[in-house]
Amino acid sequence: MSLIVTHHPTLAYFHDPFSLGAFLVDLDRFSRMTKGKLEKGPKCININPVFSDVRRLHKWALKTGQPIALDIETAPEHPDRRWTGKDPTRARLKLVGIGNCEEALSHKWTDGKKKIERAFKELLADKRVTKVLQNGDWFDLRVFDRYDVVCRTVVDTRDARRALCSTSALRLSYLGSLYTDYFPWKENEEGEAKGLVFTKDLKKLKTYNGHDCVVTARVWKGIVAEPEWKTKRVQRLYQLHRDMSQIAAEMHTTGIRIDRPLRRWMKWALLQEYKEKEKAVRKAVGIPGFDAQPNHMRALIYRKHAQGKYAHLTRFNLPDPIDPTMYVNRKEMTTIGVSEDQLTMLLIDPDVPEDLKDIIQLYWNAAEVWKKRSTFVASAKVWHAIGLDGRLRPGWNSCGTDTGRWSCNDPNVMNIEILLRAMYVASRGCLLVGGDYSQLELRVMAAVSGDRALKAALATGDVYTEDAKEFFNLPASTTRKTIKYEARHQSKIIHLLRQYGGSKKMTFQVGLKQDRTLKWENVSLLCDAFDRRYHETIEWWGREMERVMATGYSATRILDRRRVYPTPPATTDIANQPIQGTAADVKDLAMVKLWKGLKRYRMKSKIIIDLHDAFYLDSPKPEVKAATELMRECMETKYEIEGKKVTFPTKIETHGRWSDFK
């Protein structure tokens, strides 16, 4: 192997300590430790560099043609706004570090040494020297822009690893220093990960900064040594990820305009709604002062937790569950979770009292309202994400999922319901232009699997109505307008879960989150009906498994993104990855094409929202028509899937408020 296993892209993504990837990395490290072959640390971390040190690294890079690794550390804009230390639109530049595989230096940017600062700027602006960053497009380069520091000829380890192999979720917080032997970093220092931007220990921070540069350089060296790195497939994916990183950065910088009066009203209205639903919970529980909150539910249900100040809440006195997934703290095994997943397990347990199941349903109703209010309207995260200009800046992550789809956090506006989307409006003098692929996942499944029944259902315009007619033996004359909501909704849930190989039990558990009226008997019958109707999809699972077992990976059908499996995968993995990943290919390619088109025509319209199979522009009114035409052209591109040309239909609308889109 051309590089140590901790740097190998097919393993380095497995950050979860419970995953096999991390186990293999730990096992490999233990083996090297017993042989005395652990990776050596850098020769020098210079935390007090002078002008000649910077010049020497600059000359070394020019002479050898080797890249220079670059990393920055930031601080909050003000002690009272600590969260801004990790916000590239507000963070203060604190340290700048540069280095190679053996040495690094770290400089405090605000120490007033203009000569050293000039040397750094010359190095960063030199086109002849390649600068290696980790997630630089989203963070470092945007901070540099605010300080008028030009950085040219940049490559990025985050997007490069993502292009080589999509094995699991890659979050923005991941640093190259997580994949090394010689320095444990944050894992062994509880709280250190969050404290770095606030620490007063400058020596420690400079050391951290220097080590990060060394490891970033080593990661890049390992990446370019991989035989696949130079292939057209990987280079195309790398460029796509670099483009999407820049789009995500621009979306964060632009933000989404908030209707502030409506947000204040929603904050009040949701609180009133929660109080009403909490009254219903108290009435069902029959205990004065009962709050529809996790601690009270825990004490109400489980024997161990109905003690001390919660002793009066004892009601059901159930024994502690054996299943470790029910626990919040797996190490101590003391705090039992009462999240939606844990309560769902109680709801489907035949031994749980029926009156408790009724209480769970009422608690859920209240908890949903509280979650909406706290997550999207009144939480500290929302407050932090709204700038002084009144625009919300959520954390967009173009590498957020293992299938290639985007993710979002702080807050996750991709999960916000239509009612709350009313808070988000177009900028003054602008309109929102939204493009949404019609039933993209189903159309991709039809193209990949070749399922004729699914193609016929898609041709009618509404797959789920056709499913309901088949599943529930409804009249052939039934249409989308005449069908009962419950029948179509349940058919949709079953279809989207079952087509990815989900078992009946899993389909029931996950489906309950979307429809609390689901019954096990109905789900079992509907799954059987799906298997009969779409038997060609079921047959495709088998063919896909054979292909994966022969190659060792799943692959998307357009960009050939690959997910490598260290062990034989489950049917749900091989059925989900190619379909979701190919749908992501379609949407990501359209988004990048639109972004480049807006730049090419020098339009002022900006991409501001990503929503699974849709994205939205904030477009000045004079540009709306041109933006709409450009969006349609970019989204309705022909792709070749399984030897056939496929175009995915799109719906494009224009409104002033996000909630107006259907």
Coordinates of C-alpha atoms in Angstrom, one line a residue, residues 5 7 49 92 113 119 174 189 209 229 287 300 318 375 430 492 504 507 509 516 547 553 562 575 661:
V5 CA -3.9 2.7 6.6
H7 CA -4.7 7.8 5.7
P49 CA 8.9 31.9 13.5
R92 CA -11.2 36.8 13.9
K113 CA 5.1 41.9 12.8
A119 CA 6.3 36.9 3.8
Y174 CA -13.3 16.6 10.6
E189 CA -8.8 15.8 26.0
N209 CA -1.9 24.5 14.5
W229 CA -6.3 9.5 -7.8
I287 CA -50.6 13.8 37.9
L300 CA -43.3 8.2 34.7
L318 CA -41.6 -0.7 34.1
T375 CA -35.1 24.0 16.7
C430 CA -36.1 39.8 -5.4
K492 CA -46.2 6.5 -0.1
K504 CA -41.4 -5.3 7.6
T507 CA -40.7 -0.4 7.7
Q509 CA -40.8 1.4 13.0
R516 CA -48.8 7.4 14.1
R547 CA -22.5 -7.0 -8.6
Y553 CA -18.4 -1.5 -3.8
R562 CA -18.2 4.4 -5.0
A575 CA -30.5 -1.0 -2.6
F661 CA -43.9 26.5 -3.1

